[in-house]
Amino acid sequence: MAEKYRVGIIGRTDRGNYGHGLDSVWREIDRAQVIAVADDDERGRWSARSRTGAERAYSDYREMLEQEQLDIVAVAPRWMNEHKDMMLAAAEHGCHIYTEKPFCRDLTEADEIVAACEMRHLKLAIAHQTRWTPTLDVVKREISKGLIGRVLEIRGRGKEDARRGGGEDLWVLGSHVLDLMRVFGGDPQTCYATVLENGEPVTGSHVREGNEGIGPLAGDAINAMYTLPEGATGYFGSHRGTAGDPSRFGIQVFGSEGVVEFLTGHLAPCHVLRDSSWSPGRSRKEWVPISSNGVGKPETLPRTGLHGGNVLAVNDLIDCIGNPEQQPKCSMYDARWTVEMIAGVFESHRTGGPVTLPLKQRENPLTLL
């Protein structure tokens, strides 16, 4: 095992930048050292070098990969139109990867990335930071012990703001929610969905180039249903301009004896309602907080937001690099499943009925409308 893992960071100033702290996290990782950064924007490049303590800076990430003997590469830009090329280049040079979400633009790209990493026995973790929050393990354990009885439904919502609600929300923020749905419900078996634009079913005429490098995109309202193992049903919805205050962004797990609400983020709020009617107004039962210490117990860990999640994720990735049999808590396979669930929404709408997951059709369904 390397004494200190040599890290390279890829950013794109004004085109996804450095994601949600995928550059700054390495300052707190004792087992890693930032060797170089790459950014084709000169001012952004030198700012990143100063911010990260990198020894060198490059205008082209390919040159960085050629010149430096790196162990790990952070693919930091939020925009995903170059994610595939960046990850394939990193894999070709034998580098493990920590990447910003969304993973990539379609399932053909996802398959290429997974195959490239598998070929070289590389590990990849994606920055769904909630996967590493200690509260998640507590909630999973308590649900398995019968906290809310038998799980019947899992409901997820995006942020549903005035700009991104609908298809963009599904990609950018829904990726977190769909990943959590799999955590509690398992791998979905089918998807049935409708995609609307101004109240009308989306057609080829609605398809446009999405913001932030998403690729083909359509829809200001998404309604999706997933069949999950053991009889539960998952739902995801996002309608533009209908955001809640406070936000509904997250999931609710409905069981025969109550409801768990789990929001996104490191140590984000989590509560349980032990009420089989799911109606506190009628039953007069109250929501009880769940912390990393258990149900109804106060949180004693510091709330460090996305940064705290990144620290846990990167340390987990490094642990997995040293263990050939271990995958990160949110691995390349989990990342591909998220793209699978998103693509399933558009493929179901395109075909007009339920589709089986994983999809046989791997192209972006919106290009086939």
Short mmCIF file of C-alpha atoms in Angstrom, two decimals:
data_model
loop_
_atom_site.label_atom_id
_atom_site.label_comp_id
_atom_site.label_asym_id
_atom_site.label_seq_id
_atom_site.Cartn_x
_atom_site.Cartn_y
_atom_site.Cartn_z
CA MET A 1 0.00 0.00 0.00
CA ALA A 2 1.28 3.46 -0.89
CA GLU A 3 2.48 5.53 2.05
CA LYS A 4 0.66 8.51 0.59
CA TYR A 5 -1.57 8.20 -2.43
CA ARG A 6 -0.69 10.64 -5.20
CA VAL A 7 -3.79 12.60 -6.20
CA GLY A 8 -4.60 14.59 -9.33
CA ILE A 9 -7.64 16.87 -9.55
CA ILE A 10 -9.48 17.72 -12.76
CA GLY A 11 -11.59 20.88 -12.73
CA ARG A 12 -13.27 23.09 -15.32
CA THR A 13 -13.67 26.68 -14.22
CA ASP A 14 -17.08 28.08 -15.29
CA ARG A 15 -18.07 24.68 -16.75
CA GLY A 16 -18.75 22.69 -13.62
CA ASN A 17 -15.82 24.10 -11.61
CA TYR A 18 -14.65 21.73 -8.86
CA GLY A 19 -17.98 20.25 -7.84
CA HIS A 20 -19.11 20.18 -4.25
CA GLY A 21 -15.73 20.27 -2.55
CA LEU A 22 -14.02 17.50 -4.52
CA ASP A 23 -10.88 19.65 -4.58
CA SER A 24 -10.75 20.84 -0.96
CA VAL A 25 -11.44 17.46 0.68
CA TRP A 26 -7.90 16.17 0.11
CA ARG A 27 -6.44 18.69 2.57
CA GLU A 28 -7.88 16.53 5.38
CA ILE A 29 -6.80 13.15 4.05
CA ASP A 30 -3.59 12.05 5.79
CA ARG A 31 -3.07 9.17 3.38
CA ALA A 32 -3.14 11.36 0.28
CA GLN A 33 -1.17 14.19 -1.25
CA VAL A 34 -2.35 16.44 -4.08
CA ILE A 35 0.36 16.36 -6.74
CA ALA A 36 -1.32 18.25 -9.59
CA VAL A 37 -4.44 20.00 -10.79
CA ALA A 38 -5.70 20.41 -14.35
CA ASP A 39 -7.97 23.19 -15.60
CA ASP A 40 -8.00 24.83 -19.04
CA ASP A 41 -8.88 28.19 -17.47
CA GLU A 42 -5.64 29.92 -16.45
CA ARG A 43 -6.98 31.92 -13.52
CA GLY A 44 -9.01 28.99 -12.22
CA ARG A 45 -6.02 26.69 -12.62
CA TRP A 46 -3.69 28.79 -10.48
CA SER A 47 -6.40 29.43 -7.92
CA ALA A 48 -6.97 25.68 -7.61
CA ARG A 49 -3.24 25.03 -7.24
CA SER A 50 -3.07 27.52 -4.37
CA ARG A 51 -6.26 26.19 -2.78
CA THR A 52 -5.25 22.52 -2.87
CA GLY A 53 -1.50 22.83 -2.28
CA ALA A 54 -0.81 21.03 -5.57
CA GLU A 55 2.83 20.90 -6.66
CA ARG A 56 2.03 21.49 -10.33
CA ALA A 57 -0.80 22.73 -12.56
CA TYR A 58 -1.72 21.76 -16.12
CA SER A 59 -3.99 23.26 -18.74
CA ASP A 60 -4.83 19.78 -20.13
CA TYR A 61 -5.79 16.88 -17.88
CA ARG A 62 -4.42 14.43 -20.44
CA GLU A 63 -0.98 15.98 -20.10
CA MET A 64 -1.27 15.78 -16.32
CA LEU A 65 -2.06 12.07 -16.55
CA GLU A 66 0.87 11.50 -18.93
CA GLN A 67 3.41 13.42 -16.88
CA GLU A 68 2.45 12.45 -13.32
CA GLN A 69 2.42 9.02 -11.72
CA LEU A 70 -0.95 9.35 -9.99
CA ASP A 71 -2.83 6.85 -7.85
CA ILE A 72 -6.20 8.63 -7.58
CA VAL A 73 -7.92 11.19 -9.79
CA ALA A 74 -10.77 13.43 -8.64
CA VAL A 75 -13.12 14.15 -11.55
CA ALA A 76 -14.57 17.25 -9.97
CA PRO A 77 -16.69 19.23 -12.50
CA ARG A 78 -20.45 19.20 -11.90
CA TRP A 79 -21.05 19.30 -15.65
CA MET A 80 -20.99 15.73 -16.93
CA ASN A 81 -20.47 16.12 -20.67
CA GLU A 82 -16.75 15.27 -20.28
CA HIS A 83 -17.06 12.87 -17.35
CA LYS A 84 -16.74 9.80 -19.54
CA ASP A 85 -13.61 11.01 -21.34
CA MET A 86 -12.00 12.13 -18.07
CA MET A 87 -12.72 8.83 -16.31
CA LEU A 88 -11.60 6.70 -19.24
CA ALA A 89 -8.36 8.66 -19.44
CA ALA A 90 -7.80 8.24 -15.70
CA ALA A 91 -8.50 4.50 -15.95
CA GLU A 92 -6.12 4.12 -18.89
CA HIS A 93 -3.36 5.47 -16.64
CA GLY A 94 -4.26 3.07 -13.83
CA CYS A 95 -5.86 5.65 -11.54
CA HIS A 96 -8.66 5.06 -9.07
CA ILE A 97 -11.43 7.66 -9.26
CA TYR A 98 -13.53 9.87 -7.03
CA THR A 99 -16.14 11.59 -9.21
CA GLU A 100 -18.80 14.23 -8.89
CA LYS A 101 -22.37 13.32 -9.77
CA PRO A 102 -24.25 12.92 -12.05
CA PHE A 103 -22.15 9.99 -13.23
CA CYS A 104 -22.45 10.31 -17.02
CA ARG A 105 -24.96 11.09 -19.77
CA ASP A 106 -26.30 7.65 -20.71
CA LEU A 107 -25.90 3.93 -20.18
CA THR A 108 -23.47 3.41 -23.06
CA GLU A 109 -21.07 5.79 -21.30
CA ALA A 110 -21.70 4.12 -17.94
CA ASP A 111 -20.94 0.70 -19.40
CA GLU A 112 -17.68 1.98 -20.91
CA ILE A 113 -16.51 3.47 -17.61
CA VAL A 114 -17.33 0.33 -15.63
CA ALA A 115 -15.61 -1.91 -18.20
CA ALA A 116 -12.47 0.27 -18.19
CA CYS A 117 -12.23 0.15 -14.39
CA GLU A 118 -12.96 -3.57 -14.20
CA MET A 119 -10.28 -4.31 -16.80
CA ARG A 120 -7.63 -2.66 -14.62
CA HIS A 121 -9.10 -3.63 -11.21
CA LEU A 122 -9.68 0.01 -10.31
CA LYS A 123 -12.06 1.39 -7.69
CA LEU A 124 -14.46 4.27 -8.32
CA ALA A 125 -16.60 6.15 -5.81
CA ILE A 126 -19.24 8.73 -6.70
CA ALA A 127 -20.00 11.73 -4.50
CA HIS A 128 -23.45 10.76 -3.26
CA GLN A 129 -22.30 11.97 0.15
CA THR A 130 -25.40 10.75 1.99
CA ARG A 131 -24.24 7.16 1.44
CA TRP A 132 -21.51 7.70 4.02
CA THR A 133 -23.51 9.46 6.74
CA PRO A 134 -23.50 7.38 9.96
CA THR A 135 -27.24 7.96 10.35
CA LEU A 136 -27.93 5.85 7.27
CA ASP A 137 -26.57 2.69 8.90
CA VAL A 138 -28.66 3.38 12.02
CA VAL A 139 -31.86 3.80 10.00
CA LYS A 140 -31.25 0.67 7.92
CA ARG A 141 -30.64 -1.35 11.09
CA GLU A 142 -33.74 -0.03 12.84
CA ILE A 143 -35.97 -0.64 9.81
CA SER A 144 -34.64 -4.21 9.56
CA LYS A 145 -35.54 -4.67 13.23
CA GLY A 146 -39.14 -3.59 12.56
CA LEU A 147 -39.10 0.13 13.38
CA ILE A 148 -41.89 0.84 10.87
CA GLY A 149 -43.09 -2.70 10.18
CA ARG A 150 -43.08 -4.04 6.65
CA VAL A 151 -41.83 -1.53 4.04
CA LEU A 152 -44.65 -0.81 1.58
CA GLU A 153 -43.62 2.35 -0.31
CA ILE A 154 -40.62 4.60 -0.81
CA ARG A 155 -41.38 8.10 -2.04
CA GLY A 156 -38.75 10.51 -3.32
CA ARG A 157 -38.89 14.12 -4.53
CA GLY A 158 -36.35 16.42 -6.12
CA LYS A 159 -35.94 20.08 -5.16
CA GLU A 160 -38.63 21.07 -7.71
CA ASP A 161 -37.38 24.65 -8.01
CA ALA A 162 -38.47 27.07 -10.72
CA ARG A 163 -35.47 26.43 -12.97
CA ARG A 164 -34.55 22.75 -12.67
CA GLY A 165 -37.81 21.03 -11.73
CA GLY A 166 -38.69 18.09 -13.97
CA GLY A 167 -36.10 16.42 -16.18
CA GLU A 168 -33.12 18.48 -15.03
CA ASP A 169 -34.07 17.91 -11.40
CA LEU A 170 -34.26 14.16 -12.08
CA TRP A 171 -30.68 14.15 -13.35
CA VAL A 172 -28.97 16.65 -11.08
CA LEU A 173 -30.66 16.07 -7.70
CA GLY A 174 -32.80 13.03 -8.30
CA SER A 175 -29.61 11.00 -8.60
CA HIS A 176 -29.15 11.36 -4.82
CA VAL A 177 -32.76 10.36 -4.16
CA LEU A 178 -32.81 7.37 -6.49
CA ASP A 179 -29.58 6.12 -4.96
CA LEU A 180 -31.19 6.25 -1.51
CA MET A 181 -34.26 4.46 -2.85
CA ARG A 182 -32.02 1.54 -3.79
CA VAL A 183 -30.39 1.60 -0.34
CA PHE A 184 -33.74 0.96 1.33
CA GLY A 185 -35.59 -0.89 -1.42
CA GLY A 186 -33.00 -2.84 -3.41
CA ASP A 187 -32.44 -2.92 -7.15
CA PRO A 188 -35.64 -1.93 -9.01
CA GLN A 189 -37.11 -4.49 -11.35
CA THR A 190 -39.32 -2.29 -13.56
CA CYS A 191 -40.03 1.38 -14.18
CA TYR A 192 -43.23 3.00 -15.42
CA ALA A 193 -43.14 6.75 -15.98
CA THR A 194 -44.62 9.73 -17.75
CA VAL A 195 -42.76 12.90 -18.74
CA LEU A 196 -44.76 16.08 -19.36
CA GLU A 197 -43.97 19.54 -20.72
CA ASN A 198 -46.56 22.25 -20.05
CA GLY A 199 -49.10 19.53 -19.29
CA GLU A 200 -48.54 17.64 -22.56
CA PRO A 201 -46.71 14.33 -23.03
CA VAL A 202 -43.18 14.96 -24.21
CA THR A 203 -42.43 14.27 -27.89
CA GLY A 204 -39.33 14.68 -30.01
CA SER A 205 -40.19 18.32 -30.56
CA HIS A 206 -39.67 19.01 -26.85
CA VAL A 207 -36.16 17.57 -26.70
CA ARG A 208 -33.43 20.17 -26.24
CA GLU A 209 -29.85 20.33 -25.04
CA GLY A 210 -29.92 20.34 -21.26
CA ASN A 211 -28.09 22.72 -18.96
CA GLU A 212 -24.69 21.88 -17.48
CA GLY A 213 -23.73 19.31 -20.09
CA ILE A 214 -26.59 16.92 -19.37
CA GLY A 215 -27.21 16.18 -23.04
CA PRO A 216 -30.68 15.66 -24.56
CA LEU A 217 -33.35 16.69 -22.05
CA ALA A 218 -37.10 17.30 -21.84
CA GLY A 219 -39.91 17.63 -19.35
CA ASP A 220 -40.99 19.98 -16.58
CA ALA A 221 -42.91 17.23 -14.74
CA ILE A 222 -41.71 13.70 -13.96
CA ASN A 223 -43.89 10.96 -12.47
CA ALA A 224 -42.13 7.61 -12.04
CA MET A 225 -42.94 4.33 -10.32
CA TYR A 226 -40.51 1.47 -9.65
CA THR A 227 -41.28 -2.08 -8.57
CA LEU A 228 -38.83 -3.07 -5.85
CA PRO A 229 -37.88 -6.48 -4.44
CA GLU A 230 -40.05 -8.00 -1.71
CA GLY A 231 -43.19 -6.23 -2.90
CA ALA A 232 -42.45 -2.58 -2.11
CA THR A 233 -43.06 0.21 -4.64
CA GLY A 234 -40.85 3.23 -5.23
CA TYR A 235 -42.08 6.60 -6.47
CA PHE A 236 -40.14 9.61 -7.73
CA GLY A 237 -41.67 12.92 -8.70
CA SER A 238 -40.47 16.38 -9.69
CA HIS A 239 -42.74 19.20 -10.90
CA ARG A 240 -41.11 22.49 -11.79
CA GLY A 241 -41.92 25.41 -9.51
CA THR A 242 -43.57 23.40 -6.72
CA ALA A 243 -40.74 23.38 -4.17
CA GLY A 244 -41.75 22.91 -0.54
CA ASP A 245 -40.66 25.20 2.29
CA PRO A 246 -38.86 23.55 3.99
CA SER A 247 -37.75 21.42 1.07
CA ARG A 248 -39.18 17.95 0.36
CA PHE A 249 -35.86 16.93 -1.22
CA GLY A 250 -35.19 13.43 0.08
CA ILE A 251 -37.13 10.22 0.63
CA GLN A 252 -39.85 8.89 2.87
CA VAL A 253 -40.03 5.18 3.65
CA PHE A 254 -43.60 4.10 4.45
CA GLY A 255 -44.11 0.93 6.45
CA SER A 256 -47.11 -0.88 7.85
CA GLU A 257 -46.45 0.70 11.26
CA GLY A 258 -44.97 4.10 10.46
CA VAL A 259 -42.86 6.39 8.29
CA VAL A 260 -39.18 7.31 8.19
CA GLU A 261 -38.17 10.58 6.53
CA PHE A 262 -34.56 10.74 5.38
CA LEU A 263 -33.22 13.92 3.79
CA THR A 264 -29.98 14.16 1.83
CA GLY A 265 -26.55 15.21 3.03
CA HIS A 266 -24.08 14.32 5.75
CA LEU A 267 -25.99 14.10 9.07
CA ALA A 268 -29.05 15.65 7.40
CA PRO A 269 -32.28 15.63 9.44
CA CYS A 270 -33.96 12.24 9.81
CA HIS A 271 -37.17 11.44 11.69
CA VAL A 272 -39.55 8.57 12.34
CA LEU A 273 -43.33 8.71 12.81
CA ARG A 274 -44.53 5.55 14.55
CA ASP A 275 -48.06 5.77 13.25
CA SER A 276 -49.67 3.10 11.09
CA SER A 277 -52.19 5.63 9.75
CA TRP A 278 -49.34 7.90 8.48
CA SER A 279 -51.39 10.80 9.82
CA PRO A 280 -50.05 12.58 12.92
CA GLY A 281 -53.00 14.96 12.87
CA ARG A 282 -55.38 12.08 13.59
CA SER A 283 -53.21 9.89 15.78
CA ARG A 284 -51.53 12.76 17.67
CA LYS A 285 -48.24 10.92 17.46
CA GLU A 286 -45.14 12.99 16.81
CA TRP A 287 -42.09 12.78 14.59
CA VAL A 288 -39.05 11.59 16.58
CA PRO A 289 -35.50 12.44 15.43
CA ILE A 290 -33.01 9.74 14.53
CA SER A 291 -29.31 10.50 14.97
CA SER A 292 -26.08 8.57 14.54
CA ASN A 293 -26.63 7.51 18.17
CA GLY A 294 -30.09 6.03 17.60
CA VAL A 295 -33.81 6.78 17.68
CA GLY A 296 -34.72 9.73 19.90
CA LYS A 297 -31.10 10.37 20.86
CA PRO A 298 -29.34 13.72 20.32
CA GLU A 299 -26.66 14.04 17.66
CA THR A 300 -23.14 14.34 19.06
CA LEU A 301 -21.17 14.39 15.79
CA PRO A 302 -20.39 17.77 14.19
CA ARG A 303 -22.54 18.71 11.21
CA THR A 304 -19.96 19.41 8.52
CA GLY A 305 -22.21 19.24 5.47
CA LEU A 306 -20.94 18.03 2.11
CA HIS A 307 -17.35 18.32 3.23
CA GLY A 308 -17.89 15.79 6.01
CA GLY A 309 -19.45 13.39 3.53
CA ASN A 310 -16.52 13.83 1.14
CA VAL A 311 -14.00 13.06 3.89
CA LEU A 312 -15.78 9.82 4.75
CA ALA A 313 -16.15 8.90 1.07
CA VAL A 314 -12.50 9.45 0.20
CA ASN A 315 -11.25 7.53 3.24
CA ASP A 316 -13.59 4.68 2.31
CA LEU A 317 -12.26 4.72 -1.28
CA ILE A 318 -8.68 4.51 0.00
CA ASP A 319 -9.63 1.62 2.30
CA CYS A 320 -11.10 -0.19 -0.70
CA ILE A 321 -8.00 0.39 -2.82
CA GLY A 322 -6.10 -1.58 -0.21
CA ASN A 323 -8.69 -4.39 -0.23
CA PRO A 324 -9.26 -6.04 -3.63
CA GLU A 325 -12.50 -7.68 -2.47
CA GLN A 326 -14.14 -4.47 -1.19
CA GLN A 327 -16.11 -1.86 -3.16
CA PRO A 328 -16.81 1.71 -1.96
CA LYS A 329 -20.16 2.28 -0.27
CA CYS A 330 -21.27 4.12 -3.40
CA SER A 331 -19.33 2.45 -6.19
CA MET A 332 -19.30 2.57 -9.98
CA TYR A 333 -22.01 -0.10 -9.94
CA ASP A 334 -24.24 2.08 -7.75
CA ALA A 335 -23.46 5.05 -10.01
CA ARG A 336 -24.52 3.06 -13.09
CA TRP A 337 -27.73 1.96 -11.35
CA THR A 338 -28.65 5.60 -10.84
CA VAL A 339 -28.24 6.27 -14.57
CA GLU A 340 -30.27 3.09 -15.17
CA MET A 341 -33.17 4.42 -13.10
CA ILE A 342 -33.06 7.82 -14.81
CA ALA A 343 -32.87 6.30 -18.28
CA GLY A 344 -35.75 4.00 -17.31
CA VAL A 345 -37.98 7.05 -16.79
CA PHE A 346 -37.43 8.33 -20.32
CA GLU A 347 -37.48 4.87 -21.91
CA SER A 348 -40.81 4.03 -20.25
CA HIS A 349 -42.27 7.32 -21.47
CA ARG A 350 -40.91 6.66 -24.97
CA THR A 351 -42.36 3.16 -25.19
CA GLY A 352 -45.61 4.01 -23.42
CA GLY A 353 -45.45 1.32 -20.76
CA PRO A 354 -43.37 -0.37 -18.07
CA VAL A 355 -39.78 -1.30 -18.89
CA THR A 356 -37.63 -3.98 -17.28
CA LEU A 357 -34.45 -2.92 -15.50
CA PRO A 358 -31.59 -3.16 -16.33
CA LEU A 359 -32.53 -1.82 -19.76
CA LYS A 360 -31.59 -3.70 -22.90
CA GLN A 361 -31.68 -0.44 -24.86
CA ARG A 362 -28.59 1.48 -23.71
CA GLU A 363 -28.83 4.69 -25.78
CA ASN A 364 -30.34 7.89 -24.38
CA PRO A 365 -34.09 7.29 -24.94
CA LEU A 366 -34.71 10.95 -25.77
CA THR A 367 -32.57 10.60 -28.90
CA LEU A 368 -35.04 7.94 -30.13
CA LEU A 369 -38.26 9.94 -29.69
#
